[in-house]
PDB file of C-alpha atoms in Angstrom:
ATOM      1  CA  MET A1096      81.893 102.389 132.567  1.00  0.00           C
ATOM      2  CA  LYS A1097      81.012  98.768 133.222  1.00  0.00           C
ATOM      3  CA  ILE A1098      80.963  96.076 130.536  1.00  0.00           C
ATOM      4  CA  GLN A1099      80.982  92.293 130.271  1.00  0.00           C
ATOM      5  CA  CYS A1100      82.525  90.348 127.364  1.00  0.00           C
ATOM      6  CA  LEU A1101      83.685  86.900 126.374  1.00  0.00           C
ATOM      7  CA  SER A1102      87.409  86.579 127.110  1.00  0.00           C
ATOM      8  CA  GLN A1103      88.148  85.153 123.650  1.00  0.00           C
ATOM      9  CA  ASN A1104      86.580  88.166 121.926  1.00  0.00           C
ATOM     10  CA  LEU A1105      88.573  90.540 124.109  1.00  0.00           C
ATOM     11  CA  LYS A1106      91.851  88.670 123.558  1.00  0.00           C
ATOM     12  CA  GLU A1107      91.514  88.960 119.787  1.00  0.00           C
ATOM     13  CA  ALA A1108      90.524  92.636 119.886  1.00  0.00           C
ATOM     14  CA  VAL A1109      93.257  93.657 122.345  1.00  0.00           C
ATOM     15  CA  SER A1110      95.903  91.819 120.302  1.00  0.00           C
ATOM     16  CA  ILE A1111      94.855  93.692 117.141  1.00  0.00           C
ATOM     17  CA  ALA A1112      94.766  97.042 118.930  1.00  0.00           C
ATOM     18  CA  ASP A1113      98.188  96.422 120.486  1.00  0.00           C
ATOM     19  CA  ARG A1114      99.734  95.897 117.026  1.00  0.00           C
ATOM     20  CA  ASN A1115      98.638  99.385 116.023  1.00  0.00           C
ATOM     21  CA  THR A1116     100.176 101.231 118.953  1.00  0.00           C
ATOM     22  CA  ALA A1117     103.528 103.019 118.852  1.00  0.00           C
ATOM     23  CA  ARG A1118     106.428 102.304 121.206  1.00  0.00           C
ATOM     24  CA  ASN A1119     107.017 106.018 121.622  1.00  0.00           C
ATOM     25  CA  GLN A1120     108.960 107.187 124.672  1.00  0.00           C
ATOM     26  CA  SER A1121     108.225 110.881 124.134  1.00  0.00           C
ATOM     27  CA  LEU A1122     104.483 110.210 123.649  1.00  0.00           C
ATOM     28  CA  PRO A1123     103.620 107.262 125.946  1.00  0.00           C
ATOM     29  CA  ILE A1124      99.896 107.795 125.299  1.00  0.00           C
ATOM     30  CA  LEU A1125     100.457 106.262 121.837  1.00  0.00           C
ATOM     31  CA  ASN A1126     101.260 102.991 123.600  1.00  0.00           C
ATOM     32  CA  SER A1127      97.756 102.726 125.010  1.00  0.00           C
ATOM     33  CA  ILE A1128      94.276 101.477 124.107  1.00  0.00           C
ATOM     34  CA  LEU A1129      91.022 103.385 124.481  1.00  0.00           C
ATOM     35  CA  ILE A1130      88.085 101.243 125.620  1.00  0.00           C
ATOM     36  CA  ASP A1131      84.847 103.010 124.719  1.00  0.00           C
ATOM     37  CA  ALA A1132      81.350 101.751 125.563  1.00  0.00           C
ATOM     38  CA  GLN A1133      78.688 103.942 123.992  1.00  0.00           C
ATOM     39  CA  LYS A1134      75.278 103.472 122.362  1.00  0.00           C
ATOM     40  CA  ASN A1135      75.095  99.722 123.010  1.00  0.00           C
ATOM     41  CA  LYS A1136      78.461  99.093 121.340  1.00  0.00           C
ATOM     42  CA  ILE A1137      81.938  98.404 122.740  1.00  0.00           C
ATOM     43  CA  TYR A1138      84.963  99.630 120.798  1.00  0.00           C
ATOM     44  CA  LEU A1139      88.712  99.320 121.271  1.00  0.00           C
ATOM     45  CA  ARG A1140      90.794 102.014 119.573  1.00  0.00           C
ATOM     46  CA  SER A1141      94.521 102.571 119.102  1.00  0.00           C
ATOM     47  CA  THR A1142      96.767 104.625 116.852  1.00  0.00           C
ATOM     48  CA  ASN A1143     100.420 105.257 116.030  1.00  0.00           C
ATOM     49  CA  LEU A1144      99.559 108.492 114.167  1.00  0.00           C
ATOM     50  CA  ASP A1145     100.299 106.843 110.799  1.00  0.00           C
ATOM     51  CA  SER A1146      97.446 104.350 111.123  1.00  0.00           C
ATOM     52  CA  ALA A1147      94.519 103.800 113.456  1.00  0.00           C
ATOM     53  CA  ILE A1148      92.238 100.867 114.264  1.00  0.00           C
ATOM     54  CA  GLU A1149      88.782 100.577 115.775  1.00  0.00           C
ATOM     55  CA  ILE A1150      87.578  97.086 116.718  1.00  0.00           C
ATOM     56  CA  TYR A1151      84.011  96.240 117.637  1.00  0.00           C
ATOM     57  CA  VAL A1152      83.665  93.835 120.575  1.00  0.00           C
ATOM     58  CA  PRO A1153      80.287  92.202 121.282  1.00  0.00           C
ATOM     59  CA  GLY A1154      79.231  92.259 124.923  1.00  0.00           C
ATOM     60  CA  LYS A1155      76.911  93.733 127.542  1.00  0.00           C
ATOM     61  CA  ILE A1156      77.061  97.395 128.594  1.00  0.00           C
ATOM     62  CA  PHE A1157      75.850  98.047 132.127  1.00  0.00           C
ATOM     63  CA  ASP A1158      77.183 101.609 132.278  1.00  0.00           C
ATOM     64  CA  PRO A1159      78.532 103.555 129.259  1.00  0.00           C
ATOM     65  CA  GLY A1160      81.865 105.318 129.462  1.00  0.00           C
ATOM     66  CA  SER A1161      85.495 105.085 128.398  1.00  0.00           C
ATOM     67  CA  ILE A1162      88.987 104.547 129.782  1.00  0.00           C
ATOM     68  CA  VAL A1163      92.561 104.543 128.451  1.00  0.00           C
ATOM     69  CA  VAL A1164      94.962 101.825 129.646  1.00  0.00           C
ATOM     70  CA  PRO A1165      98.549 100.802 128.726  1.00  0.00           C
ATOM     71  CA  SER A1166      98.445  98.493 125.714  1.00  0.00           C
ATOM     72  CA  LYS A1167     101.296  96.152 126.677  1.00  0.00           C
ATOM     73  CA  THR A1168      99.950  95.607 130.183  1.00  0.00           C
ATOM     74  CA  LEU A1169      96.421  94.934 128.987  1.00  0.00           C
ATOM     75  CA  ASN A1170      97.560  92.588 126.210  1.00  0.00           C
ATOM     76  CA  MET A1171      99.796  90.528 128.495  1.00  0.00           C
ATOM     77  CA  PHE A1172      97.075  90.374 131.131  1.00  0.00           C
ATOM     78  CA  ILE A1173      94.236  89.397 128.784  1.00  0.00           C
ATOM     79  CA  SER A1174      96.290  86.770 126.951  1.00  0.00           C
ATOM     80  CA  ASN A1175      96.898  84.910 130.226  1.00  0.00           C
ATOM     81  CA  VAL A1176      93.480  85.290 131.799  1.00  0.00           C
ATOM     82  CA  THR A1177      91.336  82.198 132.400  1.00  0.00           C
ATOM     83  CA  GLY A1178      87.578  81.987 132.392  1.00  0.00           C
ATOM     84  CA  ASP A1179      84.917  82.597 129.765  1.00  0.00           C
ATOM     85  CA  GLN A1180      83.587  85.961 130.961  1.00  0.00           C
ATOM     86  CA  ILE A1181      85.419  89.170 131.867  1.00  0.00           C
ATOM     87  CA  ILE A1182      83.996  92.271 133.507  1.00  0.00           C
ATOM     88  CA  PHE A1183      85.647  95.670 132.944  1.00  0.00           C
ATOM     89  CA  GLN A1184      84.726  98.551 135.227  1.00  0.00           C
ATOM     90  CA  GLU A1185      86.191 102.034 135.537  1.00  0.00           C
ATOM     91  CA  GLN A1186      86.998 103.080 139.095  1.00  0.00           C
ATOM     92  CA  LYS A1187      88.575 106.523 139.563  1.00  0.00           C
ATOM     93  CA  ASN A1188      90.399 106.341 136.216  1.00  0.00           C
ATOM     94  CA  ASN A1189      91.596 102.792 136.940  1.00  0.00           C
ATOM     95  CA  LEU A1190      90.368  99.648 135.177  1.00  0.00           C
ATOM     96  CA  TYR A1191      88.914  97.081 137.550  1.00  0.00           C
ATOM     97  CA  VAL A1192      88.915  93.619 135.958  1.00  0.00           C
ATOM     98  CA  LYS A1193      86.964  90.689 137.323  1.00  0.00           C
ATOM     99  CA  THR A1194      86.964  87.102 136.108  1.00  0.00           C
ATOM    100  CA  THR A1195      85.481  83.946 137.567  1.00  0.00           C
ATOM    101  CA  LYS A1196      88.279  83.468 140.105  1.00  0.00           C
ATOM    102  CA  ALA A1197      90.388  86.641 140.006  1.00  0.00           C
ATOM    103  CA  GLU A1198      90.230  90.410 140.434  1.00  0.00           C
ATOM    104  CA  SER A1199      92.762  92.953 139.164  1.00  0.00           C
ATOM    105  CA  ILE A1200      93.244  96.704 138.846  1.00  0.00           C
ATOM    106  CA  ILE A1201      95.130  98.313 135.924  1.00  0.00           C
ATOM    107  CA  HIS A1202      96.076 101.968 136.304  1.00  0.00           C
ATOM    108  CA  GLY A1203      94.560 104.142 133.613  1.00  0.00           C
ATOM    109  CA  LEU A1204      95.957 107.087 131.650  1.00  0.00           C
ATOM    110  CA  PRO A1205      94.442 110.546 131.071  1.00  0.00           C
ATOM    111  CA  LYS A1206      91.675 110.249 128.473  1.00  0.00           C
ATOM    112  CA  ASP A1207      92.186 113.824 127.295  1.00  0.00           C
ATOM    113  CA  ASP A1208      95.721 112.948 126.121  1.00  0.00           C
ATOM    114  CA  PHE A1209      94.551 110.167 123.800  1.00  0.00           C
ATOM    115  CA  PRO A1210      94.687 111.274 120.127  1.00  0.00           C
ATOM    116  CA  ILE A1211      91.416 112.037 118.394  1.00  0.00           C
ATOM    117  CA  PHE A1212      90.430 109.095 116.212  1.00  0.00           C
ATOM    118  CA  PRO A1213      90.731 110.088 112.523  1.00  0.00           C
ATOM    119  CA  LYS A1214      87.471 111.000 110.855  1.00  0.00           C
ATOM    120  CA  THR A1215      86.464 108.879 107.892  1.00  0.00           C
ATOM    121  CA  ASP A1216      85.205 111.516 105.512  1.00  0.00           C
ATOM    122  CA  ALA A1217      83.125 110.549 102.516  1.00  0.00           C
ATOM    123  CA  SER A1218      85.434 108.574 100.253  1.00  0.00           C
ATOM    124  CA  ASN A1219      86.392 109.915  96.859  1.00  0.00           C
ATOM    125  CA  TYR A1220      86.016 106.325  95.703  1.00  0.00           C
ATOM    126  CA  SER A1221      85.017 103.088  97.420  1.00  0.00           C
ATOM    127  CA  LEU A1222      84.568  99.458  96.463  1.00  0.00           C
ATOM    128  CA  LYS A1223      83.566  96.275  98.246  1.00  0.00           C
ATOM    129  CA  LEU A1224      85.371  92.965  97.735  1.00  0.00           C
ATOM    130  CA  PRO A1225      85.455  89.571  99.485  1.00  0.00           C
ATOM    131  CA  SER A1226      88.395  89.573 101.900  1.00  0.00           C
ATOM    132  CA  PRO A1227      89.983  86.356 100.440  1.00  0.00           C
ATOM    133  CA  GLU A1228      90.239  87.999  96.988  1.00  0.00           C
ATOM    134  CA  LEU A1229      91.747  91.238  98.289  1.00  0.00           C
ATOM    135  CA  LYS A1230      94.087  89.400 100.657  1.00  0.00           C
ATOM    136  CA  GLN A1231      95.344  87.113  97.877  1.00  0.00           C
ATOM    137  CA  ALA A1232      96.047  90.082  95.610  1.00  0.00           C
ATOM    138  CA  ILE A1233      97.973  92.057  98.235  1.00  0.00           C
ATOM    139  CA  SER A1234      99.866  89.030  99.574  1.00  0.00           C
ATOM    140  CA  SER A1235     101.079  88.188  96.064  1.00  0.00           C
ATOM    141  CA  VAL A1236     103.076  91.420  95.714  1.00  0.00           C
ATOM    142  CA  VAL A1237     104.055  92.497  99.232  1.00  0.00           C
ATOM    143  CA  VAL A1238     107.030  90.102  99.296  1.00  0.00           C
ATOM    144  CA  VAL A1239     108.991  92.330  96.908  1.00  0.00           C
ATOM    145  CA  VAL A1240     108.406  95.637  98.709  1.00  0.00           C
ATOM    146  CA  SER A1241     111.652  97.381  99.661  1.00  0.00           C
ATOM    147  CA  ASN A1242     112.391  97.199 103.392  1.00  0.00           C
ATOM    148  CA  SER A1243     114.266 100.509 103.280  1.00  0.00           C
ATOM    149  CA  ASP A1244     112.404 103.760 103.896  1.00  0.00           C
ATOM    150  CA  ILE A1245     114.995 105.852 102.034  1.00  0.00           C
ATOM    151  CA  LYS A1246     112.615 105.815  99.065  1.00  0.00           C
ATOM    152  CA  PRO A1247     109.100 105.744 100.575  1.00  0.00           C
ATOM    153  CA  GLU A1248     107.512 104.959  97.205  1.00  0.00           C
ATOM    154  CA  LEU A1249     109.454 101.663  97.042  1.00  0.00           C
ATOM    155  CA  ASN A1250     108.525 100.933 100.667  1.00  0.00           C
ATOM    156  CA  SER A1251     104.886 100.962  99.554  1.00  0.00           C
ATOM    157  CA  VAL A1252     102.415  99.019  97.440  1.00  0.00           C
ATOM    158  CA  CYS A1253     100.913 100.724  94.395  1.00  0.00           C
ATOM    159  CA  PHE A1254      97.167 100.461  93.719  1.00  0.00           C
ATOM    160  CA  LYS A1255      95.628 101.415  90.368  1.00  0.00           C
ATOM    161  CA  ILE A1256      91.879 101.267  89.814  1.00  0.00           C
ATOM    162  CA  PHE A1257      90.472 101.609  86.326  1.00  0.00           C
ATOM    163  CA  LYS A1258      87.181 100.397  84.853  1.00  0.00           C
ATOM    164  CA  ASN A1259      86.555  96.927  86.330  1.00  0.00           C
ATOM    165  CA  SER A1260      90.115  96.091  87.413  1.00  0.00           C
ATOM    166  CA  LEU A1261      92.348  96.656  90.417  1.00  0.00           C
ATOM    167  CA  LYS A1262      96.060  96.472  89.614  1.00  0.00           C
ATOM    168  CA  ILE A1263      98.416  96.038  92.582  1.00  0.00           C
ATOM    169  CA  ALA A1264     102.200  96.263  92.173  1.00  0.00           C
ATOM    170  CA  ALA A1265     105.375  96.453  94.258  1.00  0.00           C
ATOM    171  CA  THR A1266     109.113  96.579  93.606  1.00  0.00           C
ATOM    172  CA  ASP A1267     112.411  96.983  95.442  1.00  0.00           C
ATOM    173  CA  SER A1268     114.114  97.953  92.128  1.00  0.00           C
ATOM    174  CA  PHE A1269     115.541  94.405  91.806  1.00  0.00           C
ATOM    175  CA  ARG A1270     112.275  92.461  91.796  1.00  0.00           C
ATOM    176  CA  LEU A1271     108.805  93.346  90.538  1.00  0.00           C
ATOM    177  CA  ALA A1272     105.412  91.805  91.267  1.00  0.00           C
ATOM    178  CA  GLU A1273     102.054  92.709  89.767  1.00  0.00           C
ATOM    179  CA  TYR A1274      98.586  91.293  90.432  1.00  0.00           C
ATOM    180  CA  ILE A1275      95.486  92.202  88.421  1.00  0.00           C
ATOM    181  CA  LEU A1276      92.123  91.648  90.071  1.00  0.00           C
ATOM    182  CA  VAL A1277      89.065  91.896  87.818  1.00  0.00           C
ATOM    183  CA  SER A1278      85.675  92.158  89.472  1.00  0.00           C
ATOM    184  CA  LYS A1279      82.157  93.366  88.711  1.00  0.00           C
ATOM    185  CA  ASN A1280      82.328  95.218  92.049  1.00  0.00           C
ATOM    186  CA  ILE A1281      85.004  97.523  90.605  1.00  0.00           C
ATOM    187  CA  ASN A1282      83.827 100.357  88.385  1.00  0.00           C
ATOM    188  CA  SER A1283      85.787 103.544  87.729  1.00  0.00           C
ATOM    189  CA  GLU A1284      85.907 105.508  84.492  1.00  0.00           C
ATOM    190  CA  GLN A1285      88.889 107.497  85.788  1.00  0.00           C
ATOM    191  CA  LEU A1286      92.283 106.106  86.754  1.00  0.00           C
ATOM    192  CA  ILE A1287      92.701 106.141  90.541  1.00  0.00           C
ATOM    193  CA  SER A1288      96.265 105.602  91.737  1.00  0.00           C
ATOM    194  CA  PHE A1289      97.679 105.660  95.273  1.00  0.00           C
ATOM    195  CA  LEU A1290     100.468 104.197  97.455  1.00  0.00           C
ATOM    196  CA  VAL A1291      99.985 102.385 100.776  1.00  0.00           C
ATOM    197  CA  PRO A1292     102.960 102.019 103.179  1.00  0.00           C
ATOM    198  CA  GLN A1293     104.303  98.502 103.712  1.00  0.00           C
ATOM    199  CA  LYS A1294     103.574  98.573 107.453  1.00  0.00           C
ATOM    200  CA  SER A1295      99.899  99.300 106.786  1.00  0.00           C
ATOM    201  CA  ILE A1296      99.771  96.679 104.027  1.00  0.00           C
ATOM    202  CA  LEU A1297     101.026  93.994 106.414  1.00  0.00           C
ATOM    203  CA  GLU A1298      98.392  94.976 108.963  1.00  0.00           C
ATOM    204  CA  MET A1299      95.678  94.864 106.286  1.00  0.00           C
ATOM    205  CA  ILE A1300      96.712  91.290 105.457  1.00  0.00           C
ATOM    206  CA  ARG A1301      96.515  90.287 109.135  1.00  0.00           C
ATOM    207  CA  LEU A1302      93.087  91.867 109.526  1.00  0.00           C
ATOM    208  CA  MET A1303      91.619  89.968 106.561  1.00  0.00           C
ATOM    209  CA  ASP A1304      91.767  86.592 108.302  1.00  0.00           C
ATOM    210  CA  LYS A1305      88.061  85.842 107.970  1.00  0.00           C
ATOM    211  CA  ASP A1306      85.802  85.352 104.953  1.00  0.00           C
ATOM    212  CA  GLU A1307      83.821  88.587 104.897  1.00  0.00           C
ATOM    213  CA  ASP A1308      83.176  91.604 102.688  1.00  0.00           C
ATOM    214  CA  ILE A1309      85.698  94.426 102.952  1.00  0.00           C
ATOM    215  CA  GLU A1310      84.856  97.998 101.977  1.00  0.00           C
ATOM    216  CA  LEU A1311      87.884  99.842 100.649  1.00  0.00           C
ATOM    217  CA  GLY A1312      87.620 103.633 100.718  1.00  0.00           C
ATOM    218  CA  ILE A1313      90.130 106.051  99.212  1.00  0.00           C
ATOM    219  CA  ASN A1314      90.515 109.740  99.964  1.00  0.00           C
ATOM    220  CA  LYS A1315      93.249 112.180  99.020  1.00  0.00           C
ATOM    221  CA  ASN A1316      95.474 111.349 101.991  1.00  0.00           C
ATOM    222  CA  GLN A1317      94.150 108.112 103.490  1.00  0.00           C
ATOM    223  CA  ILE A1318      92.818 104.636 102.854  1.00  0.00           C
ATOM    224  CA  THR A1319      90.079 103.023 104.935  1.00  0.00           C
ATOM    225  CA  LEU A1320      89.237  99.339 105.400  1.00  0.00           C
ATOM    226  CA  ILE A1321      85.834  98.644 106.930  1.00  0.00           C
ATOM    227  CA  SER A1322      84.188  95.359 107.868  1.00  0.00           C
ATOM    228  CA  ASP A1323      81.584  94.301 110.422  1.00  0.00           C
ATOM    229  CA  ARG A1324      84.447  93.735 112.895  1.00  0.00           C
ATOM    230  CA  PHE A1325      86.790  96.688 112.448  1.00  0.00           C
ATOM    231  CA  LYS A1326      87.636 100.014 110.848  1.00  0.00           C
ATOM    232  CA  PHE A1327      91.262 100.535 109.807  1.00  0.00           C
ATOM    233  CA  ILE A1328      92.639 103.878 108.593  1.00  0.00           C
ATOM    234  CA  SER A1329      96.099 104.546 107.194  1.00  0.00           C
ATOM    235  CA  ARG A1330      97.939 107.474 105.706  1.00  0.00           C
ATOM    236  CA  LEU A1331      98.917 107.166 102.062  1.00  0.00           C
ATOM    237  CA  THR A1332     102.503 107.507 100.871  1.00  0.00           C
ATOM    238  CA  ASP A1333     103.262 110.837  99.250  1.00  0.00           C
ATOM    239  CA  GLY A1334     105.208 110.098  96.072  1.00  0.00           C
ATOM    240  CA  SER A1335     105.139 108.605  92.591  1.00  0.00           C
ATOM    241  CA  PHE A1336     105.542 104.912  91.872  1.00  0.00           C
ATOM    242  CA  PRO A1337     107.996 103.984  89.066  1.00  0.00           C
ATOM    243  CA  GLU A1338     106.466 103.561  85.608  1.00  0.00           C
ATOM    244  CA  TYR A1339     107.208  99.857  85.602  1.00  0.00           C
ATOM    245  CA  GLU A1340     104.834  98.744  82.820  1.00  0.00           C
ATOM    246  CA  GLN A1341     107.286  99.755  80.097  1.00  0.00           C
ATOM    247  CA  ILE A1342     110.041  97.446  81.400  1.00  0.00           C
ATOM    248  CA  ILE A1343     107.894  94.302  81.338  1.00  0.00           C
ATOM    249  CA  PRO A1344     108.839  92.367  78.181  1.00  0.00           C
ATOM    250  CA  LYS A1345     106.122  91.893  75.588  1.00  0.00           C
ATOM    251  CA  ASN A1346     107.701  88.701  74.234  1.00  0.00           C
ATOM    252  CA  PHE A1347     109.842  85.964  75.789  1.00  0.00           C
ATOM    253  CA  LYS A1348     112.521  83.733  74.278  1.00  0.00           C
ATOM    254  CA  THR A1349     111.597  80.884  76.603  1.00  0.00           C
ATOM    255  CA  THR A1350     108.291  79.931  78.222  1.00  0.00           C
ATOM    256  CA  VAL A1351     107.948  77.260  80.903  1.00  0.00           C
ATOM    257  CA  LEU A1352     104.791  75.626  82.217  1.00  0.00           C
ATOM    258  CA  THR A1353     105.249  73.523  85.334  1.00  0.00           C
ATOM    259  CA  LYS A1354     103.396  72.383  88.450  1.00  0.00           C
ATOM    260  CA  ARG A1355     103.794  74.964  91.172  1.00  0.00           C
ATOM    261  CA  ASN A1356     103.927  72.547  94.124  1.00  0.00           C
ATOM    262  CA  ASP A1357     106.535  70.317  92.428  1.00  0.00           C
ATOM    263  CA  LEU A1358     108.786  73.278  91.657  1.00  0.00           C
ATOM    264  CA  LEU A1359     108.366  74.723  95.149  1.00  0.00           C
ATOM    265  CA  ALA A1360     109.148  71.389  96.852  1.00  0.00           C
ATOM    266  CA  ASN A1361     112.330  70.906  94.806  1.00  0.00           C
ATOM    267  CA  ILE A1362     113.531  74.467  95.452  1.00  0.00           C
ATOM    268  CA  LYS A1363     113.025  73.995  99.200  1.00  0.00           C
ATOM    269  CA  VAL A1364     115.150  70.828  99.144  1.00  0.00           C
ATOM    270  CA  ALA A1365     117.814  72.581  97.062  1.00  0.00           C
ATOM    271  CA  GLY A1366     117.839  75.397  99.589  1.00  0.00           C
ATOM    272  CA  VAL A1367     119.481  73.099 102.121  1.00  0.00           C
ATOM    273  CA  PHE A1368     122.636  73.068  99.968  1.00  0.00           C
ATOM    274  CA  VAL A1369     122.915  76.719  98.947  1.00  0.00           C
ATOM    275  CA  GLY A1370     126.273  78.467  99.217  1.00  0.00           C
ATOM    276  CA  LYS A1371     127.144  81.755 100.853  1.00  0.00           C
ATOM    277  CA  LEU A1372     125.376  83.692  98.108  1.00  0.00           C
ATOM    278  CA  ASN A1373     122.159  81.679  98.584  1.00  0.00           C
ATOM    279  CA  ASP A1374     122.202  80.986  94.851  1.00  0.00           C
ATOM    280  CA  ILE A1375     120.345  78.220  93.017  1.00  0.00           C
ATOM    281  CA  THR A1376     121.058  77.332  89.380  1.00  0.00           C
ATOM    282  CA  LEU A1377     118.000  76.756  87.191  1.00  0.00           C
ATOM    283  CA  LYS A1378     118.213  75.247  83.712  1.00  0.00           C
ATOM    284  CA  PHE A1379     115.166  75.356  81.458  1.00  0.00           C
ATOM    285  CA  ASP A1380     115.739  72.587  78.888  1.00  0.00           C
ATOM    286  CA  PRO A1381     113.252  72.140  75.996  1.00  0.00           C
ATOM    287  CA  ALA A1382     115.028  68.947  74.867  1.00  0.00           C
ATOM    288  CA  GLU A1383     114.745  67.219  78.251  1.00  0.00           C
ATOM    289  CA  LYS A1384     111.349  68.836  78.948  1.00  0.00           C
ATOM    290  CA  ASN A1385     112.243  69.751  82.495  1.00  0.00           C
ATOM    291  CA  VAL A1386     113.582  72.372  84.855  1.00  0.00           C
ATOM    292  CA  ALA A1387     116.925  71.220  86.277  1.00  0.00           C
ATOM    293  CA  ILE A1388     117.857  72.545  89.721  1.00  0.00           C
ATOM    294  CA  GLU A1389     121.409  72.492  91.089  1.00  0.00           C
ATOM    295  CA  THR A1390     123.012  73.776  94.298  1.00  0.00           C
ATOM    296  CA  SER A1391     126.295  73.198  96.080  1.00  0.00           C
ATOM    297  CA  HIS A1392     127.991  74.126  99.328  1.00  0.00           C
ATOM    298  CA  SER A1393     131.676  73.620  99.994  1.00  0.00           C
ATOM    299  CA  GLU A1394     131.047  72.344 103.521  1.00  0.00           C
ATOM    300  CA  ILE A1395     127.647  70.661 103.220  1.00  0.00           C
ATOM    301  CA  GLY A1396     127.566  68.999  99.803  1.00  0.00           C
ATOM    302  CA  LYS A1397     125.662  69.356  96.552  1.00  0.00           C
ATOM    303  CA  HIS A1398     122.235  68.605  95.157  1.00  0.00           C
ATOM    304  CA  ALA A1399     120.603  68.147  91.745  1.00  0.00           C
ATOM    305  CA  SER A1400     116.993  67.493  90.783  1.00  0.00           C
ATOM    306  CA  ALA A1401     114.617  67.957  87.847  1.00  0.00           C
ATOM    307  CA  VAL A1402     110.964  68.922  87.553  1.00  0.00           C
ATOM    308  CA  ASP A1403     108.997  67.681  84.533  1.00  0.00           C
ATOM    309  CA  SER A1404     107.839  70.767  82.605  1.00  0.00           C
ATOM    310  CA  SER A1405     106.699  72.019  79.255  1.00  0.00           C
ATOM    311  CA  VAL A1406     109.540  74.199  77.909  1.00  0.00           C
ATOM    312  CA  GLN A1407     109.149  76.135  74.676  1.00  0.00           C
ATOM    313  CA  GLY A1408     111.874  78.248  73.100  1.00  0.00           C
ATOM    314  CA  GLU A1409     115.600  78.400  73.780  1.00  0.00           C
ATOM    315  CA  GLU A1410     117.571  76.602  76.464  1.00  0.00           C
ATOM    316  CA  VAL A1411     118.231  78.987  79.369  1.00  0.00           C
ATOM    317  CA  THR A1412     120.489  78.634  82.425  1.00  0.00           C
ATOM    318  CA  MET A1413     120.245  81.215  85.185  1.00  0.00           C
TER     319      MET A1413
END
């Protein structure tokens, strides 16, 4: 194998692949990256057995082939390399690296030990959405996912596809977030429901950092994200998400309409003065037409502010 690539393209691809490895002492091959140059395309692959990633890297292929190298070593090396062009060449199962002013050799690992990359069978259902829309939807709910894996279903994000809508929800049993995305690109006469683990959700958010179309494919046991740059595969969580719809109130005693940025800025300032319980007192006052914010700390001091708002209904302090 002998290839030539731009260093910036390699740095980005190696960093993504490194995130999807596993720091596994009993299976050190899971902490490695497979570099594969075949059929005029260069791919970097890695897996932790729960998820797998394949990244396409543009470049020149002088000789096709493949090699497996330690992920941490390659990532640290590539991130500190200087020069625009990098040449990778396999030499007796070692990776010879040449830049404008430097030459290095990284010891390779047995290729036969590297796990087989999961096959992406024909999806039971697939849809294509702009990455900013899908990223916004997922990012809006992932903050309330439970960080404990005692209940895997709460350590996951729930997806429900029906007709022209994609409903995404998450909860840690104390908080609940739901986002409904309606699109002409979504069309399913049957309800499709599945759970994606939090770790995979966070990686999906990181991958959708460019404005491009994302194809989302769902099978019985896995979800696949495909773009022109990468292919990401993750296992689905086996379990049932809580039937949360019935606990969402149909009517509210108090409704508040306020400017998001004003409320956020005032809460951040109030956060400087929170006590040991990190609590902030909010008062929704229809008479004063504002949201009053109060905090206090026995050692730091206290703070009070108000955000002009439209408040309808009863006065509420929480």
